[in-house]
Amino acid sequence: MCGITGWISFDRRLNQESTTLDRMVRTLTSRGPDAGGTWIDGHAALGHRRLAVIDLVGGTQPMQAETPDGRVALTYSGEVYNFTELRDELRRRGHHFRTASDTEVVLNAYLEWGEAMASRLNGMFAFAVWDSRTQKLVMIRDRMGIKPLFFYPTADGVLFGSEPKAIFANPLAKPVVSARGLREFIAFSRPPGETIWDCVEEVVPGTVITVDRSGIRRHTYWRLETVEHVDDLETTVGRVNEILDDTVARQLVADVPTCVLLSGGLDSSAITALAAGRRAAQGDPLHTFAIDFAGESARFVANQVHGSRDAEYASEMARHAGSEHADIVLSPTALADPDVRRQVVIARDSPAGLGDMDVSLYLLFKAIRERSTVALSGEAADEVFGGYGWLHNPVVQEREMFPWITAGMIGASPNTQPAEMYNLDMLIAVNPLEAVADGYATAVAEVGHLETDSAHEKRMRVLSYLHLTRFLRMMLDRKDRMSMAVGLEVRVPFSDHRLVEYVYNTPWSMKTYDGREKSLLRGATRDLLPQSVTERVKSPYPVTQDRSYGEALQQQAKQMLGEDGPVFEIVSRDWLTESAATAPDELALATRNGIERALDTAIWLDEYRPEIRL
């Protein structure tokens, strides 16, 4: 796992721009703490920061290959899990390898198949190839959007990077945010390819971007398609188990310490069980980690969203799997630390986060990184198998809106902020409701249906599609930013495109055949898990219920209210004043979320000094 960046300028040579390129690369040091490299050749400048995971000695980047017609250079981030099979095929085709890295496989795959190599890769990846033979840059991103990649068109080429901060380290790029960008963090909805920043585009997952003197072109090499599902239930359950087992086996491959994130839910427990089986066969222990909050066992109160605590279930699953388990216990003081919050906002390049859920995830990853370099996560199972409780709510099913937004409106999601927290003039200028409605209509129009689909099946296919192509991308971006901010590589087996394609096309009746959420995953792993974990009701990522955390936020808000600043062009001063004065016992979760968003926005404005254009 790594960070990449680069600069293509067709109107001038960049050989004298090493200082600027170095500055771009330095912004990505946390993503690649082990090594850094740059390569400049005429119109192309590529940069790289490395987190060594496969072939610790080889795999140095940017990596180049000499051909009779010119040089080809690669800067690459991610992991290709079928690299050994591809290397064998490429050897049969006459290619020779100097390293054992997947980077060299990707480079040679490009030499053999060009841009068409994208469809042959199984993994999480974002990379750029400069092909001097045709004076062309090729940028490719994985199918699900696990690894990020952004670009900024210039007058004579392009800037690109794993994170926008790398792009803004080049003086050609200016941090500008318009009404379109502000909609993202107000509405919790982001159209494919867009970012909060003007002129900074995201490479859409499953897309190849080519840049040459004639301009920028986009080609989709993968999209989520609708096909008829012909397998019966027993075959389907078996096939899910088969794909998932193969995926976990592939994603355990690393030359560095590897662990599993274990919450005690069905998703992470399934990964833990499969990984433990593989490790036991090799005679190696499996390490698992869970998050907990100081004093939470005595304080926890079940509610509509969080029905149970993770810690007890995680411990039981760890005992069942025989893993070497550790709980990472976080204090309210650590969660409320302004310096930690600042690091989280910088990691995201945006205030559009999830408050203490981001902070706790960052601290969890930071603690794990002291003992491991790679972690497997249960992320994406809810989107793939229909695990979110709101998907089974008739109100959410029937409303023509992104389901997670509807869920927030009816109190079925922890990820909401009150609309009144925002400055009214800004809300009117941004008009988020219209933008969200347009984005929803665009997404729904992309969904294919079968002639045999019932009205209910069509609706549930739409909701599944929205989660897999919109919501999941935001969740994957969150996980990438928080993990790579501390140099931890997080792999997501449930995002394997083979599993996504297969389960997406199973009928909703199969996805819920036992009368509840995630039926197929439960059926595929039931024999591997304790009954308590198998039957546990879905519980979202935890949030602290410690009153002192909310009090600390209110105190920070009061300090912010004592200052004049651009934050109040976005956040309502009156609302924040009232929220900061609310009795701690009466501080609703949505209000607490809003205070967190206000604090994050102030940090973001201070760090990036964006030009706001409404």
Coordinates of C-alpha atoms in Angstrom, one line a residue:
M1 CA 0.0 0.0 0.0
C2 CA 1.4 3.4 -0.9
G3 CA 0.7 6.9 -2.0
I4 CA 1.2 8.2 -5.5
T5 CA 1.3 11.5 -7.2
G6 CA 2.5 13.1 -10.4
W7 CA 2.5 16.0 -12.9
I8 CA 2.2 15.9 -16.7
S9 CA 2.9 19.0 -18.7
F10 CA 2.9 18.8 -22.5
D11 CA 4.1 22.3 -23.1
R12 CA 7.2 22.2 -21.0
R13 CA 9.8 19.8 -19.7
L14 CA 9.7 19.2 -15.9
N15 CA 13.3 18.2 -15.3
Q16 CA 13.8 21.4 -13.2
E17 CA 10.7 20.8 -11.1
S18 CA 12.1 18.3 -8.7
T19 CA 11.5 20.6 -5.7
T20 CA 7.8 20.9 -6.5
L21 CA 7.5 17.1 -7.0
D22 CA 9.2 16.5 -3.7
R23 CA 6.7 18.7 -2.0
M24 CA 3.8 16.8 -3.5
V25 CA 5.3 13.5 -2.5
R26 CA 6.0 14.6 1.1
T27 CA 2.2 15.2 1.7
L28 CA 1.8 11.4 1.3
T29 CA 4.4 10.3 3.8
S30 CA 1.9 8.8 6.2
R31 CA 0.6 6.5 3.4
G32 CA 4.1 5.3 2.7
P33 CA 6.4 5.6 5.7
D34 CA 9.0 3.1 4.5
A35 CA 10.4 4.8 1.4
G36 CA 9.9 7.5 -1.2
G37 CA 10.9 8.0 -4.8
T38 CA 10.6 10.4 -7.7
W39 CA 11.1 10.0 -11.4
I40 CA 11.2 12.9 -14.0
D41 CA 11.6 12.5 -17.7
G42 CA 10.7 15.3 -20.0
H43 CA 7.0 16.0 -19.8
A44 CA 6.3 13.6 -17.0
A45 CA 7.1 13.7 -13.2
L46 CA 6.0 10.8 -11.0
G47 CA 6.2 10.5 -7.3
H48 CA 5.7 7.6 -4.8
R49 CA 5.7 6.9 -1.1
R50 CA 5.9 3.2 -0.1
L51 CA 4.4 1.1 2.6
A52 CA 6.3 -2.2 2.0
V53 CA 4.0 -5.2 2.2
I54 CA 5.1 -7.6 -0.6
D55 CA 8.8 -8.1 -1.4
L56 CA 10.2 -5.7 1.1
V57 CA 13.5 -5.3 -0.7
G58 CA 12.2 -5.2 -4.3
G59 CA 9.2 -3.2 -5.5
T60 CA 10.9 0.2 -5.3
Q61 CA 9.0 2.9 -7.2
P62 CA 8.4 4.6 -9.5
M63 CA 9.3 1.5 -11.5
Q64 CA 10.5 1.7 -15.1
A65 CA 10.7 -0.6 -18.1
E66 CA 12.8 0.0 -21.2
T67 CA 11.3 -1.0 -24.5
P68 CA 12.7 -0.7 -28.0
D69 CA 10.3 2.2 -28.6
G70 CA 10.8 4.1 -25.3
R71 CA 10.5 4.0 -21.6
V72 CA 7.4 3.1 -19.6
A73 CA 7.1 4.2 -15.9
L74 CA 4.7 3.2 -13.2
T75 CA 3.7 4.7 -9.8
Y76 CA 1.3 2.2 -8.1
S77 CA -0.7 2.0 -4.9
G78 CA -2.6 -1.1 -3.7
E79 CA -2.5 -4.9 -3.9
V80 CA -3.2 -7.2 -6.8
Y81 CA -4.3 -10.5 -5.2
N82 CA -3.9 -12.6 -8.4
F83 CA -0.4 -11.3 -9.1
T84 CA 1.1 -14.8 -8.9
E85 CA -1.2 -16.2 -11.6
L86 CA -0.6 -13.1 -13.8
R87 CA 3.2 -13.4 -13.4
D88 CA 3.0 -17.1 -14.5
E89 CA 1.0 -16.1 -17.6
L90 CA 3.3 -13.2 -18.4
R91 CA 6.4 -15.5 -18.1
R92 CA 4.8 -17.8 -20.6
R93 CA 4.5 -14.8 -22.9
G94 CA 8.2 -14.1 -22.6
H95 CA 8.4 -11.5 -19.8
H96 CA 11.2 -11.7 -17.2
F97 CA 11.0 -10.5 -13.6
R98 CA 13.7 -9.1 -11.3
T99 CA 11.6 -8.9 -8.2
A100 CA 8.8 -10.8 -6.4
S101 CA 6.6 -7.7 -6.2
D102 CA 3.1 -7.3 -7.6
T103 CA 4.3 -3.8 -8.8
E104 CA 6.5 -5.4 -11.4
V105 CA 3.6 -7.7 -12.5
V106 CA 1.3 -4.7 -13.0
L107 CA 4.0 -2.9 -15.1
N108 CA 4.6 -6.0 -17.3
A109 CA 0.8 -6.5 -17.6
Y110 CA 0.6 -3.0 -19.1
L111 CA 3.4 -3.8 -21.5
E112 CA 1.6 -6.9 -22.6
W113 CA -2.0 -5.8 -22.7
G114 CA -2.0 -2.0 -22.5
E115 CA -5.1 -0.4 -20.9
A116 CA -7.0 -3.7 -21.3
M117 CA -4.9 -5.2 -18.5
A118 CA -7.3 -3.5 -16.0
S119 CA -10.0 -6.2 -16.4
R120 CA -7.4 -8.9 -15.6
L121 CA -6.6 -7.5 -12.1
N122 CA -8.2 -8.7 -8.9
G123 CA -7.5 -6.4 -6.1
M124 CA -7.5 -2.9 -4.7
F125 CA -5.4 -0.5 -6.7
A126 CA -4.9 3.0 -8.1
F127 CA -2.0 3.6 -10.4
A128 CA -0.6 5.8 -13.1
V129 CA 1.5 4.8 -16.1
W130 CA 3.5 7.2 -18.2
D131 CA 4.1 5.7 -21.6
S132 CA 6.8 7.7 -23.4
R133 CA 6.2 5.7 -26.6
T134 CA 2.9 7.4 -27.1
Q135 CA 3.4 10.4 -24.7
K136 CA 0.4 9.3 -22.8
L137 CA -0.6 9.0 -19.1
V138 CA -2.9 6.2 -18.1
M139 CA -4.6 6.2 -14.7
I140 CA -6.6 3.1 -13.5
R141 CA -8.6 2.6 -10.4
D142 CA -10.1 -0.6 -9.0
R143 CA -13.7 -1.6 -9.6
M144 CA -15.1 -0.8 -6.2
G145 CA -13.1 2.3 -5.3
I146 CA -11.1 0.8 -2.5
K147 CA -8.0 2.9 -3.2
P148 CA -8.4 6.6 -4.0
L149 CA -7.1 8.5 -6.9
F150 CA -7.7 12.2 -7.8
F151 CA -6.7 14.5 -10.7
Y152 CA -6.7 18.1 -11.5
P153 CA -6.7 19.2 -15.2
T154 CA -4.3 22.0 -16.1
A155 CA -3.9 24.1 -19.2
D156 CA -1.3 21.7 -20.6
G157 CA -1.8 18.4 -18.8
V158 CA -2.8 17.2 -15.4
L159 CA -1.8 16.8 -11.7
F160 CA -2.8 13.7 -9.8
G161 CA -2.5 12.1 -6.4
S162 CA -3.8 9.6 -3.9
E163 CA -5.2 12.5 -1.9
P164 CA -6.1 16.1 -2.9
K165 CA -3.4 17.5 -0.6
A166 CA -0.7 16.2 -2.9
I167 CA -2.3 18.1 -5.8
F168 CA -2.5 21.3 -3.7
A169 CA 1.2 21.1 -3.0
N170 CA 1.7 22.2 -6.6
P171 CA 1.2 25.9 -7.1
L172 CA -0.9 25.3 -10.2
A173 CA -3.7 24.0 -8.1
K174 CA -5.8 26.3 -5.9
P175 CA -8.1 25.1 -3.1
V176 CA -11.5 26.4 -4.2
V177 CA -14.9 25.2 -2.9
S178 CA -18.2 26.2 -4.6
A179 CA -21.8 25.5 -3.7
R180 CA -21.5 22.2 -5.5
G181 CA -18.7 21.1 -3.2
L182 CA -20.5 22.2 0.0
R183 CA -23.4 20.0 -0.9
E184 CA -21.3 16.9 -0.2
F185 CA -20.8 17.4 3.5
I186 CA -24.3 18.8 4.1
A187 CA -26.2 16.1 2.3
F188 CA -23.9 13.0 2.8
S189 CA -24.2 12.3 -0.9
R190 CA -21.4 12.5 -3.5
P191 CA -21.9 11.9 -7.2
P192 CA -19.3 9.7 -8.9
G193 CA -16.2 11.6 -10.0
E194 CA -17.0 14.7 -7.9
T195 CA -15.1 16.0 -4.9
I196 CA -15.7 18.8 -2.4
W197 CA -13.0 20.8 -4.3
D198 CA -13.6 22.7 -7.6
C199 CA -11.5 21.3 -10.5
V200 CA -10.4 18.2 -8.5
E201 CA -12.0 15.1 -9.9
E202 CA -12.0 11.6 -8.6
V203 CA -11.2 8.7 -10.9
V204 CA -14.5 6.9 -10.9
P205 CA -14.1 3.3 -9.7
G206 CA -13.8 0.8 -12.6
T207 CA -12.5 3.6 -14.9
V208 CA -9.4 4.1 -17.1
I209 CA -8.4 7.8 -17.6
T210 CA -6.0 8.6 -20.5
V211 CA -4.3 12.0 -20.8
D212 CA -2.4 13.1 -23.9
R213 CA -1.9 16.2 -26.0
S214 CA -5.5 15.9 -27.3
G215 CA -7.0 16.0 -23.9
I216 CA -8.5 13.7 -21.2
R217 CA -10.6 10.6 -22.1
R218 CA -12.5 8.3 -19.8
H219 CA -13.3 4.6 -20.4
T220 CA -15.3 2.4 -18.1
Y221 CA -13.8 -1.1 -17.9
W222 CA -16.2 -2.4 -15.3
R223 CA -19.7 -1.6 -14.1
L224 CA -22.3 -3.4 -11.9
E225 CA -24.5 -5.3 -14.4
T226 CA -27.8 -7.0 -13.9
V227 CA -27.9 -10.7 -15.0
E228 CA -30.2 -13.5 -14.3
H229 CA -29.4 -15.6 -11.2
V230 CA -29.9 -19.3 -12.0
D231 CA -28.4 -21.1 -8.9
D232 CA -30.8 -22.5 -6.3
L233 CA -30.4 -21.6 -2.7
E234 CA -28.1 -24.4 -1.6
T235 CA -25.8 -23.8 -4.5
T236 CA -25.9 -20.0 -3.9
V237 CA -24.9 -20.4 -0.2
G238 CA -22.1 -22.8 -1.2
R239 CA -20.8 -20.4 -3.9
V240 CA -20.7 -17.5 -1.5
N241 CA -18.7 -19.6 0.9
E242 CA -16.3 -20.6 -1.9
I243 CA -15.7 -17.1 -3.2
L244 CA -15.3 -15.7 0.3
D245 CA -12.8 -18.4 1.4
D246 CA -10.7 -17.9 -1.7
T247 CA -10.8 -14.1 -1.2
V248 CA -9.7 -14.3 2.4
A249 CA -6.9 -16.7 1.5
R250 CA -5.6 -14.3 -1.2
Q251 CA -5.8 -11.3 1.1
L252 CA -3.8 -13.0 3.9
V253 CA -0.7 -13.0 1.7
A254 CA 1.9 -10.5 2.9
D255 CA 5.5 -10.3 4.0
V256 CA 4.6 -8.3 7.1
P257 CA 2.5 -8.9 10.3
T258 CA -1.2 -9.3 9.4
C259 CA -4.4 -9.2 11.6
V260 CA -8.2 -9.0 11.5
L261 CA -10.4 -6.2 12.8
L262 CA -13.0 -8.1 14.9
S263 CA -16.1 -6.4 16.2
G264 CA -18.0 -9.6 17.1
G265 CA -20.6 -9.0 14.3
L266 CA -21.4 -11.5 11.6
D267 CA -19.1 -9.8 9.0
S268 CA -15.8 -9.5 10.9
S269 CA -16.4 -12.8 12.6
A270 CA -16.8 -14.6 9.2
I271 CA -13.5 -13.1 8.1
T272 CA -11.9 -14.1 11.4
A273 CA -13.1 -17.7 11.2
L274 CA -11.9 -18.1 7.6
A275 CA -8.6 -16.5 8.3
A276 CA -8.1 -18.5 11.5
G277 CA -8.6 -21.7 9.5
R278 CA -6.0 -20.7 6.9
R279 CA -3.5 -19.7 9.6
A280 CA -4.1 -22.9 11.6
A281 CA -3.3 -24.9 8.5
Q282 CA 0.0 -23.0 8.3
G283 CA 0.7 -23.4 12.0
D284 CA 0.6 -19.6 12.5
P285 CA -1.5 -17.7 15.1
L286 CA -4.1 -15.1 14.0
H287 CA -4.1 -11.7 15.7
T288 CA -7.5 -9.9 16.2
F289 CA -8.3 -6.5 17.5
A290 CA -11.5 -4.8 18.7
I291 CA -12.4 -1.3 19.8
D292 CA -13.9 -0.5 23.2
F293 CA -14.5 2.6 25.3
A294 CA -13.3 3.1 28.8
G295 CA -16.2 2.4 31.3
E296 CA -18.6 1.5 28.5
S297 CA -19.5 -1.9 30.0
A298 CA -21.2 -0.2 33.0
R299 CA -22.5 2.8 31.0
F300 CA -24.0 1.2 27.8
V301 CA -27.7 1.6 27.2
A302 CA -29.2 -0.2 24.2
N303 CA -31.1 2.0 21.7
Q304 CA -32.8 1.8 18.3
V305 CA -29.5 2.0 16.5
H306 CA -27.0 0.2 18.8
G307 CA -28.6 -2.8 20.3
S308 CA -25.6 -4.4 21.9
R309 CA -21.9 -3.9 22.7
D310 CA -19.2 -5.3 20.5
A311 CA -16.7 -6.3 23.2
E312 CA -18.4 -9.4 24.6
Y313 CA -19.1 -10.8 21.2
A314 CA -15.6 -10.1 19.9
S315 CA -14.1 -11.9 22.9
E316 CA -16.4 -14.9 22.4
M317 CA -15.5 -15.1 18.7
A318 CA -11.8 -14.7 19.5
R319 CA -12.0 -17.7 21.9
H320 CA -13.9 -19.7 19.3
A321 CA -11.4 -19.0 16.6
G322 CA -8.4 -19.3 18.9
S323 CA -7.0 -16.0 17.9
E324 CA -4.6 -13.9 20.0
H325 CA -7.0 -11.0 20.8
A326 CA -6.6 -7.5 22.2
D327 CA -9.2 -4.8 22.9
I328 CA -8.1 -1.3 22.1
V329 CA -9.7 0.8 24.9
L330 CA -10.2 4.5 24.2
S331 CA -10.8 7.2 26.7
P332 CA -13.1 10.2 26.3
T333 CA -10.1 12.4 26.7
A334 CA -8.4 10.8 23.7
L335 CA -11.6 11.0 21.6
A336 CA -12.0 14.7 22.4
D337 CA -8.4 15.7 21.9
P338 CA -8.4 18.7 19.4
D339 CA -5.0 17.7 18.1
V340 CA -6.3 14.2 17.2
R341 CA -9.4 15.7 15.6
R342 CA -7.1 18.0 13.5
Q343 CA -5.2 15.0 12.2
V344 CA -8.4 13.2 11.3
V345 CA -9.7 16.2 9.3
I346 CA -6.3 16.6 7.5
A347 CA -6.4 12.9 6.7
R348 CA -9.8 13.3 5.0
D349 CA -9.0 16.6 3.3
S350 CA -12.6 17.5 4.2
P351 CA -14.9 18.2 7.1
A352 CA -17.4 15.7 5.7
G353 CA -16.6 13.1 8.3
L354 CA -18.4 11.0 10.9
G355 CA -17.2 12.8 14.0
D356 CA -16.1 10.5 16.9
M357 CA -16.6 7.4 14.7
D358 CA -13.7 8.8 12.5
V359 CA -11.7 9.8 15.5
S360 CA -12.1 6.4 17.2
L361 CA -11.3 4.6 14.0
Y362 CA -8.1 6.6 13.6
L363 CA -7.0 5.9 17.1
L364 CA -7.9 2.2 16.7
F365 CA -5.7 2.0 13.6
K366 CA -2.9 3.9 15.2
A367 CA -2.8 1.4 18.1
I368 CA -2.9 -1.6 15.7
R369 CA -0.1 -0.1 13.6
E370 CA 2.2 -0.6 16.5
R371 CA 1.8 -4.4 16.2
S372 CA 0.7 -5.0 12.6
T373 CA 1.1 -3.6 9.1
V374 CA -1.9 -5.2 7.4
A375 CA -5.5 -5.7 8.7
L376 CA -8.5 -7.5 7.1
S377 CA -11.8 -5.8 7.7
G378 CA -15.5 -6.8 7.4
E379 CA -16.3 -3.5 5.6
A380 CA -18.7 -3.8 2.7
A381 CA -20.7 -6.9 3.9
D382 CA -23.7 -4.7 4.8
E383 CA -23.8 -3.2 1.3
V384 CA -23.2 -6.6 -0.4
F385 CA -25.6 -8.7 1.6
G386 CA -28.3 -6.2 2.6
G387 CA -27.2 -5.8 6.3
Y388 CA -28.4 -2.3 7.2
G389 CA -31.5 -2.3 9.3
W390 CA -33.0 0.5 7.3
L391 CA -33.0 -1.7 4.1
H392 CA -35.7 -3.7 5.9
N393 CA -37.8 -0.7 6.9
P394 CA -40.9 -0.2 4.7
V395 CA -40.6 3.5 5.0
V396 CA -37.1 3.5 3.7
Q397 CA -37.9 1.0 1.0
E398 CA -40.8 3.1 -0.4
R399 CA -39.3 6.5 -0.3
E400 CA -37.7 7.8 -3.5
M401 CA -34.5 9.0 -1.8
F402 CA -31.0 7.6 -0.9
P403 CA -31.9 5.1 1.9
W404 CA -29.3 6.3 4.3
I405 CA -30.7 9.8 4.1
T406 CA -34.2 8.6 4.8
A407 CA -32.9 6.5 7.7
G408 CA -31.3 9.5 9.2
M409 CA -34.6 11.4 9.0
I410 CA -36.5 8.7 10.9
G411 CA -33.8 8.1 13.5
A412 CA -32.6 4.8 12.2
S413 CA -29.0 5.9 11.5
P414 CA -26.4 7.5 13.8
N415 CA -24.9 9.6 11.0
T416 CA -27.1 12.6 11.0
Q417 CA -26.8 16.3 11.8
P418 CA -29.6 18.8 12.3
A419 CA -30.2 21.0 9.2
E420 CA -30.6 24.0 11.4
M421 CA -26.9 23.9 12.3
Y422 CA -26.0 25.5 9.0
N423 CA -26.1 29.2 8.1
L424 CA -29.4 29.8 6.4
D425 CA -28.0 32.0 3.6
M426 CA -25.4 29.3 2.8
L427 CA -28.1 26.6 2.7
I428 CA -30.2 28.7 0.3
A429 CA -27.2 29.2 -2.0
V430 CA -26.2 25.5 -1.9
N431 CA -29.7 24.1 -2.2
P432 CA -28.7 20.6 -1.1
L433 CA -32.1 19.0 -1.5
E434 CA -32.3 19.7 -5.2
A435 CA -28.8 18.4 -5.8
V436 CA -29.5 15.2 -3.8
A437 CA -32.7 14.6 -5.7
D438 CA -30.8 15.0 -9.0
G439 CA -28.1 12.6 -7.9
Y440 CA -30.7 10.1 -6.8
A441 CA -32.5 10.2 -10.1
T442 CA -29.2 9.8 -12.0
A443 CA -28.2 6.7 -9.9
V444 CA -31.6 5.0 -10.3
A445 CA -31.5 5.5 -14.0
E446 CA -28.2 3.4 -14.1
V447 CA -29.9 0.3 -12.7
G448 CA -30.7 -2.5 -15.1
H449 CA -33.7 -4.8 -14.5
L450 CA -34.9 -8.2 -15.7
E451 CA -38.3 -8.6 -17.3
T452 CA -39.2 -11.2 -14.7
D453 CA -38.5 -8.9 -11.8
S454 CA -41.5 -8.0 -9.6
A455 CA -42.0 -4.4 -8.5
H456 CA -40.5 -5.2 -5.1
E457 CA -37.5 -7.0 -6.6
K458 CA -36.8 -4.0 -8.8
R459 CA -37.0 -1.7 -5.8
M460 CA -34.7 -3.8 -3.7
R461 CA -32.3 -4.1 -6.6
V462 CA -32.2 -0.3 -6.8
L463 CA -31.5 0.0 -3.1
S464 CA -28.7 -2.5 -3.4
Y465 CA -27.2 -0.7 -6.3
L466 CA -27.3 2.7 -4.5
H467 CA -25.4 1.2 -1.5
L468 CA -22.8 -0.5 -3.7
T469 CA -22.1 2.4 -6.0
R470 CA -22.7 5.4 -3.7
F471 CA -22.7 4.7 0.0
L472 CA -20.0 2.0 0.0
R473 CA -17.6 4.3 -1.8
M474 CA -17.9 6.9 0.9
M475 CA -17.3 4.2 3.6
L476 CA -14.3 2.8 1.7
D477 CA -12.8 6.3 1.4
R478 CA -13.3 6.8 5.1
K479 CA -11.5 3.5 5.9
D480 CA -8.7 4.2 3.5
R481 CA -8.1 7.8 4.9
M482 CA -8.1 6.8 8.5
S483 CA -5.9 3.7 8.0
M484 CA -3.4 5.2 5.7
A485 CA -3.0 8.3 7.9
V486 CA -1.1 6.0 10.3
G487 CA 0.4 3.7 7.6
L488 CA -1.9 0.7 8.1
E489 CA -3.0 -1.2 5.1
V490 CA -6.7 -2.3 5.5
R491 CA -8.0 -5.0 3.1
V492 CA -11.7 -5.6 2.5
P493 CA -12.5 -9.2 1.3
F494 CA -16.2 -8.4 0.9
S495 CA -15.3 -5.9 -1.8
D496 CA -14.0 -8.6 -4.1
H497 CA -15.7 -7.9 -7.4
R498 CA -16.6 -11.6 -7.9
L499 CA -18.5 -11.7 -4.7
V500 CA -20.2 -8.3 -5.4
E501 CA -21.3 -9.4 -8.8
Y502 CA -22.6 -12.7 -7.7
V503 CA -24.6 -11.6 -4.6
Y504 CA -25.9 -8.4 -6.3
N505 CA -27.8 -10.6 -8.8
T506 CA -29.3 -12.9 -6.2
P507 CA -33.0 -12.3 -5.6
W508 CA -34.0 -10.3 -2.5
S509 CA -35.9 -13.3 -1.3
M510 CA -32.6 -15.3 -1.2
K511 CA -30.8 -12.4 0.5
T512 CA -33.5 -12.7 3.3
Y513 CA -34.4 -16.4 3.1
D514 CA -34.3 -16.8 6.9
G515 CA -36.4 -13.8 7.5
R516 CA -33.7 -11.3 8.4
E517 CA -30.7 -9.4 7.2
K518 CA -27.6 -11.0 5.6
S519 CA -29.1 -14.4 5.2
L520 CA -26.7 -15.6 2.6
L521 CA -23.6 -14.7 4.6
R522 CA -25.1 -16.3 7.7
G523 CA -25.8 -19.5 5.8
A524 CA -22.4 -19.6 4.2
T525 CA -20.5 -19.2 7.5
R526 CA -22.9 -20.7 10.1
D527 CA -20.8 -23.8 10.7
L528 CA -17.8 -21.6 11.4
L529 CA -19.3 -19.3 14.1
P530 CA -20.7 -19.5 17.6
Q531 CA -24.5 -19.4 17.6
S532 CA -24.5 -16.1 19.6
V533 CA -22.5 -14.4 16.9
T534 CA -24.6 -15.9 14.1
E535 CA -27.8 -14.8 15.7
R536 CA -26.6 -11.3 16.8
V537 CA -28.7 -8.5 15.4
K538 CA -26.7 -6.0 13.2
S539 CA -25.1 -3.2 15.3
P540 CA -23.4 -0.3 13.6
Y541 CA -19.9 0.9 14.3
P542 CA -19.9 2.0 17.9
V543 CA -20.0 5.5 19.4
T544 CA -19.1 6.4 22.9
Q545 CA -22.0 7.1 25.3
D546 CA -19.7 8.8 27.8
R547 CA -21.3 12.1 28.9
S548 CA -17.9 13.7 29.4
Y549 CA -17.1 13.4 25.7
G550 CA -20.1 15.5 24.8
E551 CA -19.2 18.0 27.6
A552 CA -15.7 18.3 26.1
L553 CA -17.2 19.1 22.7
Q554 CA -19.5 21.7 24.1
Q555 CA -16.5 23.4 25.8
Q556 CA -14.6 23.5 22.6
A557 CA -17.6 24.9 20.8
K558 CA -17.8 27.7 23.4
Q559 CA -14.2 28.5 22.7
M560 CA -14.9 28.7 19.0
L561 CA -17.9 31.0 19.7
G562 CA -15.6 33.5 21.3
E563 CA -13.7 33.9 18.1
D564 CA -14.6 35.5 14.8
G565 CA -13.9 33.3 11.8
P566 CA -15.1 32.1 8.4
V567 CA -16.7 29.0 10.0
F568 CA -19.8 31.0 10.8
E569 CA -20.4 31.6 7.1
I570 CA -21.2 27.9 7.0
V571 CA -22.3 27.1 10.6
S572 CA -25.1 28.9 12.4
R573 CA -23.7 30.8 15.3
D574 CA -27.1 30.9 17.0
W575 CA -27.5 27.1 16.7
L576 CA -24.0 26.5 18.0
T577 CA -24.6 28.8 20.9
E578 CA -27.8 27.0 21.9
S579 CA -26.2 23.6 21.5
A580 CA -23.1 24.5 23.5
A581 CA -25.4 25.5 26.4
T582 CA -27.6 22.4 26.3
A583 CA -27.5 20.3 29.5
P584 CA -25.2 17.4 28.9
D585 CA -27.8 14.8 29.8
E586 CA -30.1 16.3 27.2
L587 CA -27.5 16.5 24.4
A588 CA -29.0 14.4 21.5
L589 CA -26.7 12.3 19.3
A590 CA -27.7 14.4 16.2
T591 CA -26.8 17.6 18.1
R592 CA -23.5 16.1 19.2
N593 CA -22.8 15.1 15.6
G594 CA -23.5 18.7 14.6
I595 CA -21.1 20.1 17.1
E596 CA -18.4 17.7 15.8
R597 CA -19.1 18.9 12.3
A598 CA -18.8 22.5 13.3
L599 CA -15.4 21.8 15.0
D600 CA -14.2 19.9 11.9
T601 CA -15.3 22.7 9.6
A602 CA -13.3 25.2 11.6
I603 CA -10.2 23.0 11.5
W604 CA -10.6 22.4 7.7
L605 CA -10.9 26.1 7.0
D606 CA -7.9 26.8 9.1
E607 CA -5.7 24.1 7.5
Y608 CA -6.7 24.5 3.8
R609 CA -7.7 28.2 3.7
P610 CA -10.0 27.4 0.7
E611 CA -11.7 30.1 -1.4
I612 CA -15.4 29.7 -0.9
R613 CA -17.5 30.7 -3.9
L614 CA -21.3 30.7 -3.3

